[in-house]
PDB file of C-alpha atoms in Angstrom:
ATOM      1  CA  MET A   1     -35.261  -3.878   0.018  1.00 38.00           C
ATOM      2  CA  GLY A   2     -32.357  -6.256   0.609  1.00 42.00           C
ATOM      3  CA  LYS A   3     -30.483  -6.037   3.852  1.00 43.00           C
ATOM      4  CA  ARG A   4     -27.004  -4.527   3.544  1.00 42.00           C
ATOM      5  CA  LYS A   5     -24.337  -7.114   4.235  1.00 48.00           C
ATOM      6  CA  THR A   6     -21.955  -6.176   6.986  1.00 47.00           C
ATOM      7  CA  THR A   7     -19.039  -7.852   8.668  1.00 43.00           C
ATOM      8  CA  PRO A   8     -17.136  -6.788  11.801  1.00 41.00           C
ATOM      9  CA  LEU A   9     -14.321  -4.467  10.786  1.00 45.00           C
ATOM     10  CA  LYS A  10     -11.051  -3.858  12.523  1.00 46.00           C
ATOM     11  CA  ASP A  11     -10.808  -0.622  14.429  1.00 39.00           C
ATOM     12  CA  TYR A  12      -8.226   1.173  12.322  1.00 41.00           C
ATOM     13  CA  ALA A  13      -8.061   4.230  14.583  1.00 40.00           C
ATOM     14  CA  PRO A  14      -4.456   4.016  15.782  1.00 41.00           C
ATOM     15  CA  ASP A  15      -3.502   4.407  19.408  1.00 45.00           C
ATOM     16  CA  GLY A  16      -0.495   3.642  21.573  1.00 43.00           C
ATOM     17  CA  HIS A  17      -1.087  -0.088  21.298  1.00 41.00           C
ATOM     18  CA  HIS A  18      -1.080   0.003  17.498  1.00 65.00           C
ATOM     19  CA  CYS A  19       2.221   1.884  17.426  1.00 85.00           C
ATOM     20  CA  SER A  20       4.158   0.277  20.250  1.00 92.00           C
ATOM     21  CA  LEU A  21       7.954   0.206  20.133  1.00 93.00           C
ATOM     22  CA  GLU A  22       7.843  -3.541  19.516  1.00 94.00           C
ATOM     23  CA  LEU A  23       5.525  -3.094  16.525  1.00 95.00           C
ATOM     24  CA  LYS A  24       7.588  -0.209  15.132  1.00 96.00           C
ATOM     25  CA  THR A  25      10.759  -2.297  15.238  1.00 96.00           C
ATOM     26  CA  SER A  26       8.989  -5.321  13.781  1.00 96.00           C
ATOM     27  CA  LYS A  27       7.593  -3.419  10.785  1.00 96.00           C
ATOM     28  CA  LEU A  28      10.865  -1.564  10.237  1.00 95.00           C
ATOM     29  CA  GLY A  29      12.536  -4.959   9.944  1.00 95.00           C
ATOM     30  CA  MET A  30      10.102  -5.865   7.144  1.00 95.00           C
ATOM     31  CA  VAL A  31      11.303  -2.984   4.951  1.00 94.00           C
ATOM     32  CA  SER A  32      13.244  -4.514   2.072  1.00 89.00           C
ATOM     33  CA  PHE A  33      16.492  -2.627   2.681  1.00 91.00           C
ATOM     34  CA  PHE A  34      16.466  -3.238   6.463  1.00 94.00           C
ATOM     35  CA  ARG A  35      15.464  -6.902   6.240  1.00 91.00           C
ATOM     36  CA  ASP A  36      18.955  -8.381   6.620  1.00 91.00           C
ATOM     37  CA  LEU A  37      19.948  -6.317   9.657  1.00 94.00           C
ATOM     38  CA  LYS A  38      20.323  -7.834  13.107  1.00 95.00           C
ATOM     39  CA  GLN A  39      17.728  -7.160  15.794  1.00 96.00           C
ATOM     40  CA  GLU A  40      20.141  -5.002  17.790  1.00 96.00           C
ATOM     41  CA  ASP A  41      20.739  -2.876  14.674  1.00 96.00           C
ATOM     42  CA  LEU A  42      16.999  -2.381  14.181  1.00 96.00           C
ATOM     43  CA  ASP A  43      16.656  -1.435  17.850  1.00 96.00           C
ATOM     44  CA  GLU A  44      19.126   1.404  17.239  1.00 96.00           C
ATOM     45  CA  ILE A  45      17.781   2.483  13.849  1.00 96.00           C
ATOM     46  CA  VAL A  46      14.177   2.802  15.052  1.00 97.00           C
ATOM     47  CA  LYS A  47      15.321   5.498  17.493  1.00 96.00           C
ATOM     48  CA  ARG A  48      16.052   7.759  14.511  1.00 96.00           C
ATOM     49  CA  PHE A  49      12.439   7.552  13.300  1.00 97.00           C
ATOM     50  CA  SER A  50       9.516   9.564  14.653  1.00 95.00           C
ATOM     51  CA  ALA A  51       5.947   8.205  14.733  1.00 95.00           C
ATOM     52  CA  THR A  52       2.841  10.074  13.560  1.00 95.00           C
ATOM     53  CA  HIS A  53      -0.803   8.987  13.642  1.00 95.00           C
ATOM     54  CA  TYR A  54      -3.159   9.879  10.770  1.00 96.00           C
ATOM     55  CA  ARG A  55      -6.923   9.617  10.561  1.00 95.00           C
ATOM     56  CA  GLU A  56      -8.579   7.960   7.565  1.00 93.00           C
ATOM     57  CA  GLY A  57      -8.517  10.325   4.580  1.00 93.00           C
ATOM     58  CA  ALA A  58      -5.766  12.582   5.955  1.00 96.00           C
ATOM     59  CA  GLU A  59      -3.141  13.807   3.489  1.00 95.00           C
ATOM     60  CA  ILE A  60       0.352  12.684   4.515  1.00 96.00           C
ATOM     61  CA  TYR A  61       2.064  14.684   1.771  1.00 95.00           C
ATOM     62  CA  TYR A  62       1.236  16.151  -1.623  1.00 95.00           C
ATOM     63  CA  GLN A  63       2.705  15.525  -5.041  1.00 93.00           C
ATOM     64  CA  GLY A  64       5.286  18.256  -5.654  1.00 93.00           C
ATOM     65  CA  ASP A  65       6.095  18.861  -1.971  1.00 94.00           C
ATOM     66  CA  PRO A  66       9.817  18.866  -1.043  1.00 94.00           C
ATOM     67  CA  ALA A  67      11.019  15.277  -0.515  1.00 93.00           C
ATOM     68  CA  ASN A  68      12.063  15.647   3.120  1.00 93.00           C
ATOM     69  CA  TYR A  69      11.100  12.311   4.668  1.00 95.00           C
ATOM     70  CA  LEU A  70      11.261   8.594   4.029  1.00 94.00           C
ATOM     71  CA  ARG A  71       8.333   6.847   5.707  1.00 96.00           C
ATOM     72  CA  VAL A  72       7.289   3.361   6.821  1.00 96.00           C
ATOM     73  CA  VAL A  73       3.753   2.064   7.440  1.00 97.00           C
ATOM     74  CA  VAL A  74       3.509   0.547  10.924  1.00 96.00           C
ATOM     75  CA  ASP A  75      -0.256   0.066  11.205  1.00 94.00           C
ATOM     76  CA  GLY A  76      -3.149   0.653   8.802  1.00 93.00           C
ATOM     77  CA  ALA A  77      -2.940   1.338   5.067  1.00 95.00           C
ATOM     78  CA  VAL A  78      -1.668   4.185   2.863  1.00 96.00           C
ATOM     79  CA  LYS A  79      -2.799   5.084  -0.650  1.00 95.00           C
ATOM     80  CA  LEU A  80      -0.302   6.486  -3.160  1.00 94.00           C
ATOM     81  CA  LEU A  81      -1.765   8.444  -6.054  1.00 92.00           C
ATOM     82  CA  ARG A  82      -0.623  10.690  -8.860  1.00 89.00           C
ATOM     83  CA  TYR A  83      -2.554  13.572 -10.389  1.00 85.00           C
ATOM     84  CA  THR A  84      -2.317  13.721 -14.170  1.00 79.00           C
ATOM     85  CA  ASP A  85      -2.197  16.835 -16.341  1.00 75.00           C
ATOM     86  CA  GLU A  86      -5.803  16.062 -17.307  1.00 74.00           C
ATOM     87  CA  GLY A  87      -6.852  16.386 -13.658  1.00 73.00           C
ATOM     88  CA  LYS A  88      -7.418  12.669 -13.082  1.00 78.00           C
ATOM     89  CA  ASP A  89      -6.264  10.572 -10.137  1.00 79.00           C
ATOM     90  CA  VAL A  90      -4.191   7.450 -10.752  1.00 85.00           C
ATOM     91  CA  VAL A  91      -3.901   5.182  -7.718  1.00 89.00           C
ATOM     92  CA  LEU A  92      -0.401   3.744  -7.828  1.00 90.00           C
ATOM     93  CA  ASP A  93      -0.581   1.427  -4.836  1.00 91.00           C
ATOM     94  CA  ILE A  94      -2.172   0.623  -1.495  1.00 94.00           C
ATOM     95  CA  LEU A  95       0.592   0.031   1.039  1.00 94.00           C
ATOM     96  CA  GLU A  96       0.412  -2.433   3.902  1.00 94.00           C
ATOM     97  CA  PRO A  97       2.392  -2.402   7.195  1.00 95.00           C
ATOM     98  CA  GLY A  98       6.093  -2.931   6.570  1.00 95.00           C
ATOM     99  CA  SER A  99       6.064  -0.928   3.315  1.00 94.00           C
ATOM    100  CA  TYR A 100       8.135   2.202   2.796  1.00 93.00           C
ATOM    101  CA  PHE A 101       7.196   5.299   0.798  1.00 93.00           C
ATOM    102  CA  GLY A 102       8.163   8.939   0.368  1.00 92.00           C
ATOM    103  CA  SER A 103      11.678   9.943  -0.593  1.00 89.00           C
ATOM    104  CA  LEU A 104      14.725  12.057   0.202  1.00 86.00           C
ATOM    105  CA  LYS A 105      16.974  14.237  -1.941  1.00 81.00           C
ATOM    106  CA  LEU A 106      19.723  11.777  -1.076  1.00 76.00           C
ATOM    107  CA  LEU A 107      17.787   9.140  -3.036  1.00 79.00           C
ATOM    108  CA  GLY A 108      17.511  11.293  -6.149  1.00 75.00           C
ATOM    109  CA  SER A 109      14.169  13.071  -5.668  1.00 80.00           C
ATOM    110  CA  ASP A 110      13.895  16.766  -4.847  1.00 88.00           C
ATOM    111  CA  VAL A 111      10.109  16.540  -4.619  1.00 91.00           C
ATOM    112  CA  TYR A 112       7.540  13.800  -4.054  1.00 92.00           C
ATOM    113  CA  THR A 113       6.346  12.404  -7.378  1.00 89.00           C
ATOM    114  CA  GLU A 114       3.050  11.232  -5.861  1.00 92.00           C
ATOM    115  CA  SER A 115       0.649  12.104  -3.060  1.00 95.00           C
ATOM    116  CA  ALA A 116       0.123   9.901  -0.004  1.00 96.00           C
ATOM    117  CA  VAL A 117      -3.219   9.602   1.798  1.00 96.00           C
ATOM    118  CA  ALA A 118      -4.196   7.589   4.873  1.00 96.00           C
ATOM    119  CA  GLN A 119      -6.469   4.911   3.392  1.00 94.00           C
ATOM    120  CA  SER A 120      -7.400   3.979   6.958  1.00 92.00           C
ATOM    121  CA  GLY A 121      -6.339   5.295  10.329  1.00 93.00           C
ATOM    122  CA  CYS A 122      -2.629   4.561  10.443  1.00 94.00           C
ATOM    123  CA  CYS A 123       0.662   4.939  12.261  1.00 96.00           C
ATOM    124  CA  ILE A 124       3.626   6.089  10.176  1.00 97.00           C
ATOM    125  CA  LEU A 125       7.351   6.220  10.939  1.00 97.00           C
ATOM    126  CA  SER A 126       9.356   9.058   9.361  1.00 96.00           C
ATOM    127  CA  VAL A 127      13.073   9.739   9.032  1.00 96.00           C
ATOM    128  CA  GLY A 128      14.710  12.902   7.690  1.00 95.00           C
ATOM    129  CA  LEU A 129      17.786  13.411   5.537  1.00 93.00           C
ATOM    130  CA  LYS A 130      20.333  13.915   8.333  1.00 94.00           C
ATOM    131  CA  ASP A 131      19.320  10.805  10.272  1.00 96.00           C
ATOM    132  CA  PHE A 132      19.028   8.647   7.162  1.00 94.00           C
ATOM    133  CA  ARG A 133      22.469   9.707   5.954  1.00 93.00           C
ATOM    134  CA  GLU A 134      23.878   8.619   9.321  1.00 95.00           C
ATOM    135  CA  ILE A 135      22.083   5.267   8.982  1.00 95.00           C
ATOM    136  CA  LEU A 136      23.751   4.730   5.593  1.00 93.00           C
ATOM    137  CA  GLN A 137      27.150   5.608   7.038  1.00 94.00           C
ATOM    138  CA  GLU A 138      26.749   3.186   9.945  1.00 95.00           C
ATOM    139  CA  TYR A 139      25.148   0.385   7.899  1.00 94.00           C
ATOM    140  CA  PRO A 140      26.604   0.420   4.334  1.00 92.00           C
ATOM    141  CA  SER A 141      24.629  -2.694   3.375  1.00 91.00           C
ATOM    142  CA  VAL A 142      21.451  -0.603   3.525  1.00 92.00           C
ATOM    143  CA  GLY A 143      22.690   1.614   0.675  1.00 87.00           C
ATOM    144  CA  ILE A 144      23.432  -1.408  -1.524  1.00 86.00           C
ATOM    145  CA  ALA A 145      19.998  -2.866  -0.772  1.00 86.00           C
ATOM    146  CA  ILE A 146      18.319   0.438  -1.714  1.00 85.00           C
ATOM    147  CA  LEU A 147      19.903   0.298  -5.180  1.00 79.00           C
ATOM    148  CA  GLU A 148      18.534  -3.213  -5.677  1.00 77.00           C
ATOM    149  CA  VAL A 149      15.083  -2.224  -4.420  1.00 77.00           C
ATOM    150  CA  SER A 150      15.005   0.845  -6.686  1.00 71.00           C
ATOM    151  CA  ALA A 151      15.716  -1.324  -9.728  1.00 63.00           C
ATOM    152  CA  GLU A 152      12.910  -3.704  -8.733  1.00 66.00           C
ATOM    153  CA  LYS A 153      10.494  -0.792  -8.249  1.00 68.00           C
ATOM    154  CA  LEU A 154      11.312   0.445 -11.748  1.00 59.00           C
ATOM    155  CA  ARG A 155      10.569  -2.990 -13.224  1.00 64.00           C
ATOM    156  CA  SER A 156       7.307  -3.132 -11.273  1.00 65.00           C
ATOM    157  CA  SER A 157       6.260   0.319 -12.528  1.00 62.00           C
ATOM    158  CA  GLN A 158       6.970  -0.694 -16.112  1.00 57.00           C
ATOM    159  CA  GLU A 159       4.864  -3.834 -15.668  1.00 67.00           C
ATOM    160  CA  GLN A 160       2.023  -1.764 -14.191  1.00 64.00           C
ATOM    161  CA  ILE A 161       2.092   0.599 -17.182  1.00 61.00           C
ATOM    162  CA  LYS A 162       2.020  -2.389 -19.529  1.00 60.00           C
ATOM    163  CA  GLN A 163      -1.045  -3.816 -17.768  1.00 63.00           C
ATOM    164  CA  LEU A 164      -2.905  -0.493 -17.862  1.00 62.00           C
ATOM    165  CA  THR A 165      -2.312  -0.091 -21.592  1.00 62.00           C
ATOM    166  CA  THR A 166      -2.763  -3.649 -22.855  1.00 74.00           C
ATOM    167  CA  GLU A 167      -4.869  -5.760 -20.466  1.00 87.00           C
ATOM    168  CA  PRO A 168      -8.713  -5.885 -20.437  1.00 91.00           C
ATOM    169  CA  VAL A 169     -10.451  -4.196 -17.498  1.00 93.00           C
ATOM    170  CA  GLU A 170     -11.530  -7.564 -16.042  1.00 94.00           C
ATOM    171  CA  THR A 171      -7.909  -8.739 -15.980  1.00 93.00           C
ATOM    172  CA  ARG A 172      -6.692  -5.523 -14.362  1.00 92.00           C
ATOM    173  CA  ILE A 173      -9.300  -5.686 -11.607  1.00 94.00           C
ATOM    174  CA  ALA A 174      -8.650  -9.384 -11.003  1.00 94.00           C
ATOM    175  CA  ASN A 175      -4.949  -8.546 -10.620  1.00 92.00           C
ATOM    176  CA  ILE A 176      -5.721  -5.756  -8.152  1.00 92.00           C
ATOM    177  CA  LEU A 177      -7.954  -7.997  -6.032  1.00 94.00           C
ATOM    178  CA  LEU A 178      -5.273 -10.683  -5.860  1.00 93.00           C
ATOM    179  CA  THR A 179      -2.618  -8.102  -4.954  1.00 90.00           C
ATOM    180  CA  LEU A 180      -4.797  -6.678  -2.171  1.00 92.00           C
ATOM    181  CA  THR A 181      -5.458 -10.216  -0.947  1.00 92.00           C
ATOM    182  CA  GLU A 182      -1.729 -10.897  -0.673  1.00 90.00           C
ATOM    183  CA  LYS A 183      -1.279  -7.686   1.330  1.00 90.00           C
ATOM    184  CA  PHE A 184      -4.398  -7.551   3.503  1.00 91.00           C
ATOM    185  CA  GLY A 185      -6.250 -10.860   3.071  1.00 88.00           C
ATOM    186  CA  GLU A 186      -7.476 -12.890   6.054  1.00 88.00           C
ATOM    187  CA  ASN A 187      -8.974 -16.363   5.899  1.00 87.00           C
ATOM    188  CA  LYS A 188     -12.582 -16.124   7.120  1.00 83.00           C
ATOM    189  CA  LYS A 189     -15.791 -18.083   6.610  1.00 76.00           C
ATOM    190  CA  GLU A 190     -16.810 -15.596   3.891  1.00 69.00           C
ATOM    191  CA  GLY A 191     -13.643 -16.450   1.953  1.00 79.00           C
ATOM    192  CA  THR A 192     -10.336 -14.626   1.862  1.00 90.00           C
ATOM    193  CA  LEU A 193     -11.430 -11.341   3.388  1.00 89.00           C
ATOM    194  CA  ILE A 194     -10.057  -7.888   2.542  1.00 89.00           C
ATOM    195  CA  GLN A 195     -11.199  -5.432   5.225  1.00 86.00           C
ATOM    196  CA  LEU A 196     -10.241  -2.008   3.956  1.00 84.00           C
ATOM    197  CA  PRO A 197     -11.920   1.332   3.197  1.00 84.00           C
ATOM    198  CA  PHE A 198     -11.657   0.912  -0.585  1.00 83.00           C
ATOM    199  CA  SER A 199     -14.268   2.544  -2.810  1.00 86.00           C
ATOM    200  CA  ARG A 200     -15.238   1.697  -6.381  1.00 90.00           C
ATOM    201  CA  LYS A 201     -13.546   4.962  -7.375  1.00 90.00           C
ATOM    202  CA  ASP A 202     -10.308   3.789  -5.722  1.00 90.00           C
ATOM    203  CA  LEU A 203     -10.581   0.526  -7.645  1.00 91.00           C
ATOM    204  CA  ALA A 204     -11.272   2.374 -10.899  1.00 92.00           C
ATOM    205  CA  ASP A 205      -8.381   4.792 -10.357  1.00 89.00           C
ATOM    206  CA  MET A 206      -6.064   1.881  -9.654  1.00 89.00           C
ATOM    207  CA  ALA A 207      -7.231  -0.014 -12.754  1.00 90.00           C
ATOM    208  CA  GLY A 208      -7.135   3.027 -15.029  1.00 86.00           C
ATOM    209  CA  THR A 209     -10.836   2.832 -15.886  1.00 90.00           C
ATOM    210  CA  THR A 210     -14.147   4.507 -15.024  1.00 91.00           C
ATOM    211  CA  THR A 211     -16.076   3.953 -11.803  1.00 93.00           C
ATOM    212  CA  GLU A 212     -18.954   2.573 -13.872  1.00 95.00           C
ATOM    213  CA  SER A 213     -16.720  -0.016 -15.559  1.00 95.00           C
ATOM    214  CA  ALA A 214     -15.169  -1.063 -12.248  1.00 94.00           C
ATOM    215  CA  SER A 215     -18.628  -1.450 -10.680  1.00 94.00           C
ATOM    216  CA  ARG A 216     -19.828  -3.511 -13.653  1.00 96.00           C
ATOM    217  CA  VAL A 217     -16.855  -5.888 -13.402  1.00 96.00           C
ATOM    218  CA  MET A 218     -17.280  -6.292  -9.634  1.00 95.00           C
ATOM    219  CA  SER A 219     -20.995  -6.952 -10.114  1.00 95.00           C
ATOM    220  CA  ASN A 220     -20.225  -9.633 -12.714  1.00 96.00           C
ATOM    221  CA  PHE A 221     -17.617 -11.209 -10.424  1.00 95.00           C
ATOM    222  CA  GLN A 222     -20.221 -11.346  -7.664  1.00 94.00           C
ATOM    223  CA  LYS A 223     -22.867 -12.909  -9.927  1.00 95.00           C
ATOM    224  CA  GLU A 224     -20.338 -15.567 -10.942  1.00 95.00           C
ATOM    225  CA  GLY A 225     -19.648 -16.384  -7.284  1.00 94.00           C
ATOM    226  CA  ILE A 226     -16.041 -15.207  -7.458  1.00 94.00           C
ATOM    227  CA  ILE A 227     -16.421 -12.523  -4.787  1.00 92.00           C
ATOM    228  CA  GLU A 228     -18.850 -11.270  -2.177  1.00 91.00           C
ATOM    229  CA  THR A 229     -18.922  -7.645  -1.086  1.00 88.00           C
ATOM    230  CA  GLY A 230     -20.256  -5.593   1.792  1.00 83.00           C
ATOM    231  CA  ARG A 231     -19.585  -2.307   3.530  1.00 79.00           C
ATOM    232  CA  GLN A 232     -15.803  -1.754   3.416  1.00 81.00           C
ATOM    233  CA  TRP A 233     -15.009  -5.391   2.686  1.00 87.00           C
ATOM    234  CA  VAL A 234     -14.549  -7.817  -0.176  1.00 91.00           C
ATOM    235  CA  ALA A 235     -14.375 -11.592   0.231  1.00 91.00           C
ATOM    236  CA  LEU A 236     -12.658 -13.623  -2.478  1.00 93.00           C
ATOM    237  CA  LYS A 237     -14.587 -16.883  -2.692  1.00 92.00           C
ATOM    238  CA  ASP A 238     -12.962 -18.357  -5.815  1.00 92.00           C
ATOM    239  CA  ILE A 239      -9.325 -17.268  -6.090  1.00 91.00           C
ATOM    240  CA  LYS A 240      -8.632 -20.016  -8.637  1.00 92.00           C
ATOM    241  CA  LYS A 241     -11.171 -18.484 -11.021  1.00 93.00           C
ATOM    242  CA  LEU A 242      -9.606 -15.037 -10.569  1.00 92.00           C
ATOM    243  CA  ARG A 243      -6.226 -16.479 -11.525  1.00 92.00           C
ATOM    244  CA  THR A 244      -7.818 -18.080 -14.595  1.00 93.00           C
ATOM    245  CA  ILE A 245      -9.133 -14.666 -15.693  1.00 91.00           C
ATOM    246  CA  ILE A 246      -5.603 -13.253 -15.452  1.00 88.00           C
ATOM    247  CA  GLU A 247      -3.998 -16.142 -17.318  1.00 86.00           C
ATOM    248  CA  ASP A 248      -6.530 -16.276 -20.187  1.00 76.00           C
TER     249      ASP A 248
END
């Protein structure tokens, strides 16, 4: 029997160090609609957010719940998914630190249109309607930036739908691996390493295919020397070849 390949993983269990005030402010400043604010503005805005720690697999909110909070990932990763009428899960995205998610009635959503799950242990900032309205009043540029970001999100969603309905499974999975690399990749001796609790089912749900098909594609990628996999990690060894698969 072959020996299971392992690689040292980050400890994703969040603690005070992972959610320090400095880190909170830093990741808040990475949010697209806060990006152009001055440091002193961010120092004030972060005071309106509360921090919560979640263990891996914990539900942050459910699809259909009242949209009461806008949230920001400070540490760890968050999975967004939507349940279809047929009872299937569709993974919409895996969010990295500095990403925002959730919604507020002020932004046009009475309820959450997706569920959010802690993909790893994580630290999340949350802000409610009253505090966010005050932020918009004090910093009008944030409201303008939100409109621009919303338009970009719509374009991105349309592109994702197009890929799921027209692209081959191999292309979809290659795209997902490259996207995860951009968000979580680290240069290691194994290649560009993605250290993340990310199952074949997660990959299949994100690609809009079956677990069996996703496993077959990953196995083929490994045989071709494009990737190497182990427990809770994937190393991209030939990114150029992955890009070729997408472009063909």
